Coordinates of C-alpha atoms and ligand atoms in Angstrom, one line a residue:
M1 CA -39.0 -10.2 27.1
I2 CA -40.4 -9.8 23.6
I3 CA -43.8 -11.4 22.8
K4 CA -44.4 -11.6 19.1
L5 CA -48.1 -11.7 18.3
N6 CA -49.8 -13.8 15.6
K7 CA -50.7 -11.7 12.6
N8 CA -54.4 -12.5 13.0
I9 CA -54.6 -12.2 16.8
S10 CA -58.1 -11.2 18.1
E11 CA -58.7 -8.4 20.5
S12 CA -59.9 -10.8 23.2
Q13 CA -56.7 -12.8 22.9
K14 CA -54.7 -9.6 23.2
E15 CA -56.7 -8.7 26.3
Q16 CA -55.9 -12.0 27.9
I17 CA -52.1 -11.5 27.3
H18 CA -52.4 -7.9 28.7
S19 CA -54.2 -9.2 31.9
A20 CA -51.7 -12.0 32.4
L21 CA -48.8 -9.4 32.3
K22 CA -50.7 -7.0 34.6
A23 CA -51.4 -9.8 37.1
E24 CA -47.6 -10.4 37.3
G25 CA -47.0 -6.7 37.8
V26 CA -45.0 -6.6 34.5
A27 CA -44.9 -3.2 32.7
F28 CA -45.3 -3.5 28.9
S29 CA -45.9 -1.6 25.7
E30 CA -47.0 -2.7 22.3
V31 CA -45.1 -1.6 19.2
S32 CA -45.2 -2.5 15.5
P33 CA -41.6 -2.1 14.3
C34 CA -41.3 -4.5 11.4
D35 CA -43.6 -7.2 10.3
G36 CA -46.5 -7.5 12.8
D37 CA -47.1 -6.4 16.4
I38 CA -44.9 -7.2 19.3
I39 CA -45.3 -6.6 23.0
I40 CA -42.2 -5.5 24.9
A41 CA -42.5 -6.5 28.5
K42 CA -40.1 -5.4 31.3
S43 CA -39.8 -8.8 33.1
R44 CA -37.9 -9.2 36.3
A45 CA -35.2 -11.7 37.2
G46 CA -36.5 -15.2 37.8
L47 CA -39.9 -14.5 36.3
G48 CA -39.7 -16.9 33.3
T49 CA -42.4 -17.2 30.7
D50 CA -44.5 -20.0 32.1
F51 CA -47.4 -17.6 33.0
I52 CA -48.0 -16.8 29.3
N53 CA -46.7 -19.8 27.5
N54 CA -50.1 -21.4 27.1
L55 CA -52.0 -18.3 26.0
S56 CA -53.3 -18.2 22.4
G57 CA -52.4 -15.5 19.8
I58 CA -48.7 -15.7 20.5
E59 CA -46.2 -16.7 17.8
E60 CA -43.0 -16.5 19.8
I61 CA -41.7 -15.5 23.2
T62 CA -38.1 -14.3 23.5
P63 CA -36.9 -14.1 27.0
D64 CA -34.5 -11.2 28.0
K65 CA -30.8 -11.6 27.7
T66 CA -30.0 -8.0 27.2
S67 CA -31.8 -4.8 28.3
F68 CA -32.2 -3.7 24.7
K69 CA -34.6 -5.7 22.6
L70 CA -35.4 -4.3 19.2
V71 CA -31.8 -3.4 18.5
A72 CA -30.5 -6.8 19.8
R73 CA -28.9 -9.1 17.3
E74 CA -30.2 -12.1 19.2
N75 CA -33.7 -11.1 18.3
H76 CA -32.9 -10.2 14.7
P77 CA -29.8 -12.1 13.5
A78 CA -29.6 -10.6 9.9
D79 CA -27.8 -7.2 9.4
T80 CA -30.1 -4.3 9.0
L81 CA -29.7 -2.3 5.8
V82 CA -30.4 1.4 6.1
K83 CA -31.4 3.2 2.9
V84 CA -30.5 6.8 2.5
G85 CA -31.8 7.9 -0.9
P86 CA -30.1 5.6 -3.4
V87 CA -27.4 4.6 -0.8
T88 CA -27.5 1.5 1.4
I89 CA -25.6 1.5 4.6
G90 CA -24.8 -1.9 6.2
G91 CA -24.2 -4.1 3.1
E92 CA -20.9 -5.1 1.5
K93 CA -20.1 -1.7 0.2
I94 CA -18.3 0.7 2.5
I95 CA -20.2 4.0 2.6
V96 CA -18.4 7.3 3.1
I97 CA -20.3 10.4 4.3
S98 CA -18.4 13.6 3.9
G99 CA -18.7 17.3 3.8
P100 CA -18.0 20.4 6.0
C101 CA -18.8 20.5 9.7
A102 CA -21.2 23.4 9.0
V103 CA -23.0 24.7 6.0
E104 CA -21.6 28.2 5.5
S105 CA -22.8 29.2 2.1
H106 CA -24.2 27.6 -1.1
E107 CA -20.8 28.1 -2.9
Q108 CA -18.8 26.5 0.0
T109 CA -21.2 23.5 0.3
L110 CA -21.4 22.9 -3.4
S111 CA -17.7 23.1 -4.0
I112 CA -16.9 20.7 -1.1
A113 CA -19.7 18.4 -2.2
K114 CA -18.3 18.2 -5.8
E115 CA -14.8 17.5 -4.4
V116 CA -15.8 14.7 -2.0
K117 CA -18.1 13.2 -4.5
K118 CA -15.3 13.1 -7.1
Y119 CA -13.2 11.1 -4.5
G120 CA -15.9 8.6 -3.7
A121 CA -18.1 10.0 -0.9
V122 CA -21.8 9.1 -1.5
I123 CA -23.6 11.1 1.2
L124 CA -23.1 14.8 1.9
R125 CA -23.0 16.0 5.5
G126 CA -23.2 19.5 6.7
G127 CA -24.6 21.1 9.9
A128 CA -27.3 23.7 9.8
F129 CA -28.2 23.6 13.5
K130 CA -24.8 23.5 15.3
P131 CA -24.8 22.5 19.0
R132 CA -21.8 24.5 20.2
S133 CA -20.1 24.6 23.6
S134 CA -20.2 28.4 23.6
P135 CA -23.3 30.4 22.9
Y136 CA -21.0 33.0 21.2
S137 CA -19.8 30.5 18.6
F138 CA -21.4 30.1 15.1
Q139 CA -24.7 28.4 15.6
G140 CA -25.5 27.4 12.0
L141 CA -27.6 28.8 9.2
E142 CA -30.7 26.9 10.3
E143 CA -33.4 26.6 7.7
D144 CA -31.3 28.5 5.1
G145 CA -28.6 25.9 5.7
L146 CA -31.1 23.1 5.1
K147 CA -32.2 24.7 1.8
I148 CA -28.6 24.9 0.7
L149 CA -28.2 21.2 1.4
A150 CA -31.4 20.4 -0.6
D151 CA -30.2 22.5 -3.5
V152 CA -26.7 20.9 -3.5
R153 CA -28.4 17.4 -3.5
E154 CA -30.2 18.5 -6.7
E155 CA -27.0 19.7 -8.2
T156 CA -24.8 16.7 -7.3
G157 CA -27.2 13.8 -6.8
M158 CA -25.8 13.2 -3.4
P159 CA -28.3 12.5 -0.6
V160 CA -27.7 14.7 2.4
A161 CA -27.4 14.2 6.2
T162 CA -27.7 16.9 8.9
E163 CA -28.0 17.3 12.6
M164 CA -31.4 17.8 14.3
T165 CA -31.3 19.4 17.7
A166 CA -35.0 19.9 18.7
P167 CA -38.3 18.2 17.9
S168 CA -39.6 21.5 16.6
Q169 CA -37.3 21.0 13.5
A170 CA -39.0 17.7 12.5
D171 CA -41.0 19.2 9.6
M172 CA -38.0 21.0 8.2
M173 CA -35.9 17.8 8.3
M174 CA -38.7 15.8 6.5
K175 CA -38.8 18.5 3.8
Y176 CA -35.1 19.0 3.1
V177 CA -32.8 16.1 4.1
D178 CA -32.3 12.4 3.6
M179 CA -30.8 11.4 6.9
I180 CA -31.1 12.9 10.4
Q181 CA -28.1 13.0 12.7
I182 CA -28.6 13.0 16.5
G183 CA -25.4 14.6 17.9
A184 CA -23.3 13.3 20.8
R185 CA -24.7 15.9 23.2
N186 CA -28.3 14.8 22.4
M187 CA -27.8 11.0 22.6
Q188 CA -30.0 10.9 25.7
N189 CA -32.4 13.7 24.8
F190 CA -35.3 11.3 25.0
E191 CA -37.9 13.6 23.6
L192 CA -35.8 14.1 20.6
L193 CA -35.2 10.3 20.3
K194 CA -39.0 9.7 20.5
C195 CA -39.5 12.4 17.9
V196 CA -37.1 10.9 15.3
G197 CA -38.5 7.4 16.2
S198 CA -41.8 8.6 14.8
L199 CA -40.4 9.9 11.6
N200 CA -40.0 8.1 8.3
K201 CA -36.4 9.1 7.8
P202 CA -33.1 7.2 8.5
V203 CA -31.3 8.3 11.7
M204 CA -27.6 8.4 12.6
L205 CA -27.3 8.2 16.3
K206 CA -24.0 9.4 17.7
R207 CA -22.6 8.0 20.9
G208 CA -22.6 10.4 23.8
L209 CA -19.4 11.9 25.1
S210 CA -19.4 9.6 28.2
A211 CA -22.0 7.0 27.2
T212 CA -21.5 3.3 27.7
I213 CA -22.3 1.0 24.8
E214 CA -25.4 -0.1 26.8
E215 CA -26.7 3.4 27.1
W216 CA -25.9 4.1 23.5
L217 CA -27.9 1.1 22.3
M218 CA -30.7 1.9 24.7
S219 CA -31.0 5.3 22.9
A220 CA -31.2 3.4 19.6
E221 CA -33.9 1.3 21.2
Y222 CA -35.9 4.5 21.9
I223 CA -35.8 5.3 18.1
M224 CA -36.8 1.7 17.1
A225 CA -39.5 1.5 19.8
G226 CA -41.1 4.5 18.1
G227 CA -41.3 2.4 14.9
N228 CA -38.3 3.8 13.0
T229 CA -36.1 0.8 12.1
Q230 CA -33.7 2.8 9.9
V231 CA -31.0 3.5 12.5
V232 CA -27.2 3.7 12.0
I233 CA -25.1 4.1 15.2
C234 CA -22.0 6.3 15.1
E235 CA -19.0 6.1 17.4
R236 CA -17.4 9.6 17.5
G237 CA -14.9 9.3 20.3
I238 CA -15.6 9.3 24.1
R239 CA -14.2 11.5 26.8
T240 CA -11.3 10.0 28.7
F241 CA -8.4 11.4 30.7
E242 CA -6.2 11.7 27.5
P243 CA -5.7 15.2 26.3
Y244 CA -3.5 14.6 23.2
T245 CA -6.6 14.0 21.1
R246 CA -10.0 15.8 21.3
N247 CA -11.6 12.5 22.4
T248 CA -10.6 8.8 22.4
L249 CA -11.9 6.8 19.5
D250 CA -13.2 3.6 20.9
L251 CA -12.4 1.2 18.0
S252 CA -13.1 -1.8 20.2
A253 CA -16.7 -0.7 20.2
I254 CA -16.9 -2.0 16.6
P255 CA -16.7 -5.7 17.2
V256 CA -18.6 -5.4 20.5
V257 CA -21.5 -3.6 18.9
K258 CA -21.4 -5.8 15.8
S259 CA -22.2 -8.8 18.0
L260 CA -24.8 -7.0 20.2
T261 CA -26.8 -5.4 17.4
H262 CA -27.9 -5.8 13.8
L263 CA -27.7 -2.1 13.2
P264 CA -24.9 -0.8 11.0
I265 CA -22.0 1.1 12.6
L266 CA -20.4 4.3 11.3
I267 CA -17.1 5.7 12.6
D268 CA -16.5 9.4 12.8
P269 CA -12.7 9.8 13.2
S270 CA -12.9 13.6 12.7
H271 CA -14.7 14.4 16.0
A272 CA -12.9 11.5 17.7
T273 CA -9.4 12.8 17.1
G274 CA -10.0 16.5 16.5
I275 CA -6.7 16.7 14.6
R276 CA -6.4 16.6 10.8
E277 CA -3.3 14.3 10.8
K278 CA -4.9 11.7 13.0
V279 CA -8.1 11.3 10.9
A280 CA -6.8 9.1 8.1
P281 CA -5.0 6.5 10.3
M282 CA -8.1 6.1 12.4
A283 CA -10.3 5.9 9.4
R284 CA -8.2 3.1 7.9
A285 CA -8.2 1.3 11.2
A286 CA -12.0 1.6 11.5
I287 CA -12.5 -0.1 8.1
A288 CA -10.1 -2.9 9.0
A289 CA -12.0 -3.4 12.3
G290 CA -15.3 -3.9 10.4
A291 CA -17.0 -0.5 10.3
D292 CA -19.8 -0.2 7.8
A293 CA -19.4 3.4 7.1
L294 CA -17.2 6.5 7.8
M295 CA -18.0 10.1 8.3
I296 CA -15.2 12.5 7.5
E297 CA -15.2 16.3 7.7
V298 CA -13.7 18.0 4.7
H299 CA -13.2 21.7 4.1
N300 CA -11.7 23.6 1.1
N301 CA -10.4 26.3 3.4
P302 CA -10.0 24.8 6.9
A303 CA -8.2 27.8 8.3
K304 CA -11.4 29.9 7.6
A305 CA -13.9 27.2 8.5
A306 CA -16.8 28.4 10.7
S307 CA -16.4 25.2 12.9
D308 CA -14.0 22.3 13.3
G309 CA -11.4 23.5 10.8
A310 CA -8.6 21.8 12.8
Q311 CA -9.9 18.4 12.1
S312 CA -11.1 18.9 8.5
L313 CA -9.2 17.2 5.8
L314 CA -8.4 19.1 2.6
P315 CA -10.1 17.5 -0.4
A316 CA -6.9 16.0 -1.8
Q317 CA -6.1 14.4 1.6
F318 CA -9.6 12.9 1.6
G319 CA -8.9 11.6 -1.9
K320 CA -5.8 9.8 -0.7
L321 CA -7.7 8.3 2.2
M322 CA -10.4 7.0 -0.2
R323 CA -7.7 5.3 -2.3
D324 CA -6.3 3.6 0.8
I325 CA -9.7 2.4 1.9
Y326 CA -10.4 1.1 -1.6
V327 CA -7.3 -1.1 -1.2
I328 CA -8.1 -2.2 2.4
A329 CA -11.8 -3.1 1.7
P330 CA -11.4 -6.4 -0.3
V331 CA -9.1 -7.7 2.5
I332 CA -12.1 -7.8 4.7
N333 CA -14.5 -8.8 2.0
K334 CA -16.0 -5.4 1.3
Q335 CA -15.8 -2.8 -1.5
V336 CA -15.5 0.9 -2.0
D337 CA -17.5 1.7 -5.1
F338 CA -16.3 4.8 -6.9
G339 CA -19.2 4.6 -9.3
Y340 CA -21.9 4.1 -6.6
L341 CA -24.2 7.0 -7.4
E342 CA -23.9 6.9 -11.2
K343 CA -24.5 3.1 -11.1
A344 CA -27.5 3.5 -8.8
A345 CA -28.9 6.2 -11.1
V346 CA -28.5 4.0 -14.2
I347 CA -30.1 1.0 -12.5
D348 CA -32.9 3.1 -11.1
K349 CA -33.7 4.8 -14.4
S350 CA -33.6 1.5 -16.5
T351 CA -35.6 -0.4 -13.8
E352 CA -38.2 2.3 -13.9
A353 CA -38.3 2.3 -17.7
Q354 CA -38.7 -1.5 -17.9
G355 CA -41.1 -1.7 -14.9
K356 CA -39.0 -4.5 -13.4
K357 CA -35.6 -5.2 -11.8
L358 CA -32.6 -5.3 -14.1
K359 CA -30.9 -8.7 -14.3
A360 CA -27.3 -9.9 -14.0
V361 CA -26.0 -13.4 -14.5
F362 CA -22.9 -15.1 -13.3
Q363 CA -21.3 -18.5 -13.6
G364 CA -21.5 -20.9 -10.7
E365 CA -23.8 -21.5 -7.8
M366 CA -25.3 -19.1 -5.3
G367 CA -22.6 -18.7 -2.6
A368 CA -19.7 -19.0 -5.0
P369 CA -17.2 -16.1 -5.3
D370 CA -18.8 -15.1 -8.6
H371 CA -22.1 -14.6 -6.8
K372 CA -20.4 -12.5 -4.1
A373 CA -18.6 -10.4 -6.8
A374 CA -22.0 -9.7 -8.5
R375 CA -23.6 -8.8 -5.2
Q376 CA -20.7 -6.5 -4.3
Y377 CA -20.8 -4.8 -7.7
F378 CA -24.5 -4.4 -8.1
G379 CA -25.7 -4.1 -4.5
E380 CA -29.3 -5.0 -3.6
D381 CA -31.3 -3.5 -6.5
I382 CA -30.7 -6.0 -9.2
E383 CA -31.8 -9.6 -9.8
L384 CA -28.9 -12.0 -9.8
S385 CA -29.0 -15.5 -11.3
P386 CA -26.4 -18.3 -11.6
L387 CA -25.7 -20.0 -14.9
N388 CA -23.6 -23.1 -15.4
S389 CA -20.8 -21.7 -17.6
S390 CA -19.1 -18.5 -18.7
R391 CA -20.4 -19.3 -22.2
S392 CA -23.9 -19.3 -21.0
V393 CA -23.3 -16.0 -19.3
I394 CA -22.0 -14.5 -22.5
E395 CA -25.0 -16.0 -24.5
A396 CA -27.5 -14.6 -22.0
V397 CA -26.1 -11.1 -22.4
T398 CA -25.8 -11.4 -26.2
E399 CA -29.4 -12.6 -26.5
N400 CA -30.7 -9.9 -24.3
K401 CA -31.9 -12.4 -21.7
S402 CA -29.8 -10.5 -19.1
D403 CA -28.8 -6.9 -18.9
Y404 CA -25.4 -7.7 -17.4
G405 CA -23.0 -10.6 -16.9
L406 CA -20.1 -11.2 -14.7
I407 CA -17.1 -13.3 -15.6
P408 CA -13.6 -13.8 -14.0
L409 CA -10.9 -12.3 -16.1
E410 CA -7.8 -12.8 -14.0
H411 CA -6.5 -14.6 -10.9
S412 CA -3.5 -13.0 -9.1
M413 CA -2.0 -16.5 -8.7
S414 CA -2.7 -18.1 -12.0
G415 CA -3.1 -15.2 -14.5
S416 CA -5.6 -14.4 -17.1
V417 CA -8.6 -16.5 -17.9
H418 CA -8.0 -16.7 -21.7
E419 CA -11.1 -18.5 -22.6
N420 CA -13.2 -15.7 -21.2
Y421 CA -11.2 -13.0 -23.1
D422 CA -11.9 -15.1 -26.2
L423 CA -15.6 -15.3 -25.5
L424 CA -15.8 -11.5 -25.1
I425 CA -14.1 -10.9 -28.4
E426 CA -16.1 -13.5 -30.3
N427 CA -19.4 -12.0 -29.1
N428 CA -18.3 -8.4 -29.2
L429 CA -19.4 -7.6 -25.7
K430 CA -18.1 -4.7 -23.7
I431 CA -16.4 -4.6 -20.3
I432 CA -18.3 -1.9 -18.4
G433 CA -16.9 -2.4 -14.9
E434 CA -14.6 -4.5 -12.8
I435 CA -14.5 -5.8 -9.3
T436 CA -11.7 -7.4 -7.4
L437 CA -12.3 -10.0 -4.7
R438 CA -10.0 -11.5 -2.2
I439 CA -10.5 -15.2 -2.3
E440 CA -10.0 -17.1 0.9
Y441 CA -10.5 -20.8 1.2
I442 CA -11.5 -23.1 4.0
L443 CA -11.7 -26.8 4.5
A444 CA -15.2 -27.8 5.5
G445 CA -17.2 -31.0 6.0
V446 CA -20.5 -32.2 7.5
E447 CA -20.8 -31.9 11.2
G448 CA -18.5 -34.2 13.1
T449 CA -15.9 -34.4 10.3
I450 CA -12.4 -34.8 11.8
A451 CA -9.3 -33.8 9.7
K452 CA -7.5 -37.0 10.5
E453 CA -10.3 -39.2 9.1
I454 CA -10.6 -37.5 5.7
T455 CA -9.7 -39.6 2.7
S456 CA -11.0 -37.5 -0.2
V457 CA -11.6 -33.8 -0.9
I458 CA -13.7 -32.2 -3.5
S459 CA -13.3 -28.8 -5.1
S460 CA -12.7 -26.8 -8.3
P461 CA -9.4 -27.1 -10.2
T462 CA -8.8 -23.4 -9.5
A463 CA -9.3 -23.8 -5.8
F464 CA -7.0 -26.8 -5.7
H465 CA -4.4 -24.7 -7.5
H466 CA -4.8 -21.8 -5.1
C467 CA -4.3 -24.2 -2.1
D468 CA -1.4 -26.1 -3.7
K469 CA 0.9 -25.9 -0.6
Y470 CA -1.9 -27.2 1.7
M471 CA -2.6 -30.0 -0.8
E472 CA 1.1 -31.0 -0.7
I473 CA 0.7 -31.6 3.1
H474 CA -2.3 -33.7 2.4
S475 CA -1.0 -35.6 -0.6
D476 CA -2.7 -38.8 0.6
W477 CA -6.2 -37.3 0.0
Q478 CA -8.0 -38.4 -3.2
L479 CA -8.9 -35.3 -5.3
L480 CA -12.4 -35.1 -6.8
Y481 CA -13.3 -32.3 -9.1
A482 CA -16.4 -30.1 -9.1
Q483 CA -17.4 -27.2 -11.4
D484 CA -17.0 -24.6 -8.6
T485 CA -16.5 -24.3 -4.8
A486 CA -20.2 -23.8 -4.1
T487 CA -21.2 -27.0 -6.1
A488 CA -18.5 -28.9 -4.1
A489 CA -20.0 -27.7 -0.8
S490 CA -23.5 -28.7 -1.8
Q491 CA -22.2 -32.2 -2.9
I492 CA -20.5 -32.7 0.4
K493 CA -23.8 -31.8 2.2
Q494 CA -25.8 -34.3 0.1
E495 CA -23.3 -37.1 0.5
N496 CA -23.2 -36.6 4.3
D497 CA -19.9 -38.6 4.5
K498 CA -17.4 -37.7 7.3
T499 CA -14.5 -39.1 5.3
S500 CA -15.0 -36.6 2.6
A501 CA -14.4 -32.8 2.8
T502 CA -14.4 -29.8 0.5
I503 CA -12.2 -26.8 -0.1
T504 CA -14.7 -24.0 -0.5
T505 CA -15.5 -20.5 0.7
K506 CA -16.9 -19.5 4.0
E507 CA -20.1 -18.2 2.4
A508 CA -20.7 -21.5 0.6
A509 CA -20.0 -23.5 3.8
T510 CA -22.5 -21.4 5.7
M511 CA -25.1 -21.6 2.9
Y512 CA -24.9 -25.4 2.9
G513 CA -24.7 -25.8 6.7
L514 CA -21.1 -27.2 6.7
Q515 CA -18.7 -27.1 9.6
I516 CA -15.4 -25.3 9.1
I517 CA -12.4 -27.6 9.8
E518 CA -9.6 -25.2 8.8
E519 CA -9.4 -21.6 7.7
G520 CA -6.9 -19.6 5.6
I521 CA -5.6 -22.6 3.6
E522 CA -4.9 -20.6 0.4
T523 CA -1.2 -20.6 -0.5
S524 CA -1.0 -16.8 -0.8
P525 CA -3.0 -14.5 1.6
R526 CA -2.8 -12.1 -1.4
N527 CA -5.1 -14.2 -3.5
Y528 CA -7.4 -12.0 -5.6
T529 CA -9.7 -12.6 -8.6
R530 CA -10.6 -9.7 -10.9
F531 CA -14.1 -10.0 -12.4
A532 CA -15.3 -8.1 -15.5
V533 CA -18.9 -6.8 -15.6
I534 CA -20.1 -7.1 -19.2
A535 CA -22.9 -5.7 -21.2
K536 CA -23.9 -5.4 -24.8
E537 CA -23.1 -1.8 -24.9
Q538 CA -20.9 0.6 -23.0
K539 CA -22.9 1.9 -20.0
E540 CA -22.2 4.9 -17.8
H541 CA -21.2 3.4 -14.4
G542 CA -19.2 6.2 -12.9
Q543 CA -16.0 7.9 -13.9
K544 CA -14.2 6.0 -16.7
K545 CA -10.6 5.7 -15.7
K546 CA -9.4 2.6 -17.4
S547 CA -9.6 0.9 -20.8
S548 CA -8.8 -2.7 -21.8
I549 CA -7.4 -3.2 -25.3
I550 CA -6.3 -6.3 -27.2
Y551 CA -4.1 -6.1 -30.2
Q552 CA -1.8 -8.1 -32.5
T553 CA 1.4 -6.5 -33.9
S554 CA 2.9 -7.3 -37.2
D555 CA 5.8 -9.8 -37.3
K556 CA 8.5 -7.1 -37.6
P557 CA 11.4 -6.1 -35.3
G558 CA 10.4 -3.5 -32.7
A559 CA 6.6 -3.8 -33.5
L560 CA 5.6 -4.1 -29.9
L561 CA 8.0 -1.4 -28.8
K562 CA 6.5 0.9 -31.3
T563 CA 3.0 0.5 -29.8
L564 CA 4.3 0.9 -26.3
S565 CA 6.1 4.1 -27.2
I566 CA 2.8 5.5 -28.4
F567 CA 1.5 5.1 -24.9
A568 CA 4.7 6.6 -23.4
E569 CA 4.6 9.6 -25.8
N570 CA 1.1 10.3 -24.8
N571 CA 1.8 10.0 -21.1
I572 CA -0.6 7.1 -20.7
N573 CA 0.1 4.8 -17.8
L574 CA 0.1 1.0 -18.6
L575 CA -1.6 -1.1 -15.9
K576 CA -1.3 -4.5 -17.6
L577 CA 0.6 -6.0 -20.5
E578 CA 0.4 -9.7 -21.2
S579 CA 1.1 -11.7 -24.3
R580 CA -0.6 -14.9 -25.3
P581 CA -0.3 -17.2 -28.3
V582 CA -2.7 -16.7 -31.3
D583 CA -4.8 -19.8 -31.8
G584 CA -3.8 -21.8 -34.9
R585 CA -0.8 -19.5 -35.7
P586 CA 2.2 -20.9 -33.7
W587 CA 4.7 -18.3 -32.4
E588 CA 2.4 -15.4 -33.1
Y589 CA 1.2 -13.4 -30.1
M590 CA -1.7 -11.2 -29.0
F591 CA -1.3 -8.5 -26.3
Y592 CA -3.7 -7.7 -23.6
V593 CA -3.2 -4.1 -22.5
D594 CA -4.9 -2.2 -19.7
I595 CA -4.3 1.6 -19.7
E596 CA -5.2 4.2 -17.2
T597 CA -7.2 6.5 -19.5
S598 CA -10.6 6.5 -21.1
A599 CA -10.4 5.4 -24.7
D600 CA -13.8 7.1 -25.2
D601 CA -12.3 10.5 -24.8
D602 CA -11.7 12.7 -27.8
S603 CA -8.1 13.1 -26.7
F604 CA -7.6 9.4 -27.3
T605 CA -8.6 9.5 -31.0
P606 CA -5.0 10.3 -32.3
V607 CA -3.6 7.6 -30.0
L608 CA -6.0 5.1 -31.4
K609 CA -5.1 6.1 -35.0
A610 CA -1.4 5.7 -34.3
L611 CA -2.1 2.3 -32.6
K612 CA -4.1 1.1 -35.6
E613 CA -1.3 2.0 -38.0
N614 CA 1.1 -0.1 -36.0
T615 CA -1.1 -3.2 -35.4
D616 CA -2.6 -5.9 -37.6
Y617 CA -5.6 -6.3 -35.3
L618 CA -7.0 -4.0 -32.5
H619 CA -10.1 -4.4 -30.4
I620 CA -11.3 -2.2 -27.5
L621 CA -12.7 -4.6 -24.9
G622 CA -14.2 -1.8 -22.7
V623 CA -13.8 1.5 -21.0
Y624 CA -14.7 1.7 -17.3
Ligands
LIG701 C1 -20.8 17.1 14.0 O1 -21.0 16.0 13.4 O2 -20.5 18.1 13.4 C2 -21.0 17.1 15.5 C3 -21.3 18.2 16.1 O3 -20.7 16.0 16.1 P1 -20.8 15.5 17.6 O4 -22.2 15.5 18.0 O5 -20.2 14.1 17.5 O6 -19.9 16.4 18.4
LIG702 MN1 -18.0 19.1 13.4

């Protein structure tokens, strides 16, 4: 059982608790993992908690359900976030760790780091102490390898992770790296676990070759019991009877572990399969199954790799995998952020300069899709506040009351949000980034609401539109309109009427304590909203790959074609082309154009000149 002690418990109160435990023959230890002290007691079946219930100085007693305690989700329902330098593992962004199996040289490590960073990896891995099956195999560059990792971190801005194989390496790890890996073969090296448990450094704990989930989590418990709460657990394949792959990747461990523990889970398909061609399919499956992070071995010359060449992807293969994961992520409500490190650096630098957190505003209530989009774009290091309209968002950014704003620009079902485009142009704000969210809707009501008894439903006009097929089935319901889905959910909670329900999001229903009546009611499962992140000036948030332009052509035959041929002649890929009427000038049109290039680059200057010559009006909305 876990006995949480009061913050101001006296020594004599503690003594009494210790004596009561001793009198029952219960072994125990006291640890201080998070906020305040706790006693972990090894109770036996049927003992109960009666013998200490009435003692003073106790805040809470949690009886045992599982043998692991500090790692158990039942004792800590919220997901744990693990910080590795500027990177957070366990949030809504998928984290990809990549690099060679072993650090071989400065040149090799730096060149692989640059490649994997370019494709979206945010933490660099590389072994300096290699636990090899044969004593004659390459054992790693040891401290020289760690120094290379530290140098490459300086050169690339990527935090670094490496394996520690003995407690004697602790000081070196503290000095050179950002995350310590405990390898599969050391999962039950308890002295090593105790050692990393006492360090102030995040740990990635690999599952042992033949370890059960229980044993694996007990090893994580060792690290947490030592006071280190920053633990990521890593499934890297287990040994089975199957020889076609190096190991068998236990993907079913993901949902099992997610319900048992609050710690983030990382999947290593490289060691799990041991075969290059099998890595990407398993990586994609792991993300679909709910993994928080991936670790992928990449080598620029796998045939010559000092270790694990056969399972190392070539940089370009890694790039393709990252693009696939980028597409899969929003389906399961997560994101791959290709500008992660650059964005973190900008936020960090400006936060430091201002002495306070940067601010971003969005339209709607907490729990609305706009809030989620803001959270997924900015992560945890920025202050997010809701405002009641897109106009207020634009005003807050224009008047410097907020550093950033977030507004919806396009729905996959209903097209562009023209009024937001207009607001951007009127106020001369810049799009500096974008984020796409899959929007799923549910029907929710207060507890006890039954679908058959519902007579009215409240939601936003957009949500009703996105659920039009479902609404046709329920055409007898009276429709009531709210500003957004989160406001609708809060209204249903306040009214507490079982004949009224709301079409809202799962997040909003959870936030307002509503019961889900039906899920997946949106007409198209491919229902996405694209949000623009806006600021007063163009900011560096990662590689700029895309530009949004708006222009009006003159009323001449072939005028639009002329502008499009400029893009074609310059080999510029068009991502979006949409026309809309010009306000007050019937039958004249504006064109929204998104192109796959940076309009900030010098190479774009002649293109821009040619476009200007062939348009009456041209405005660059942003480069991102
Ligand atoms: C490694 O990550 O390179 C490694 C040795 O992994 P594992 O401990 O899973 O075999
Ligand atoms: Mn390896």
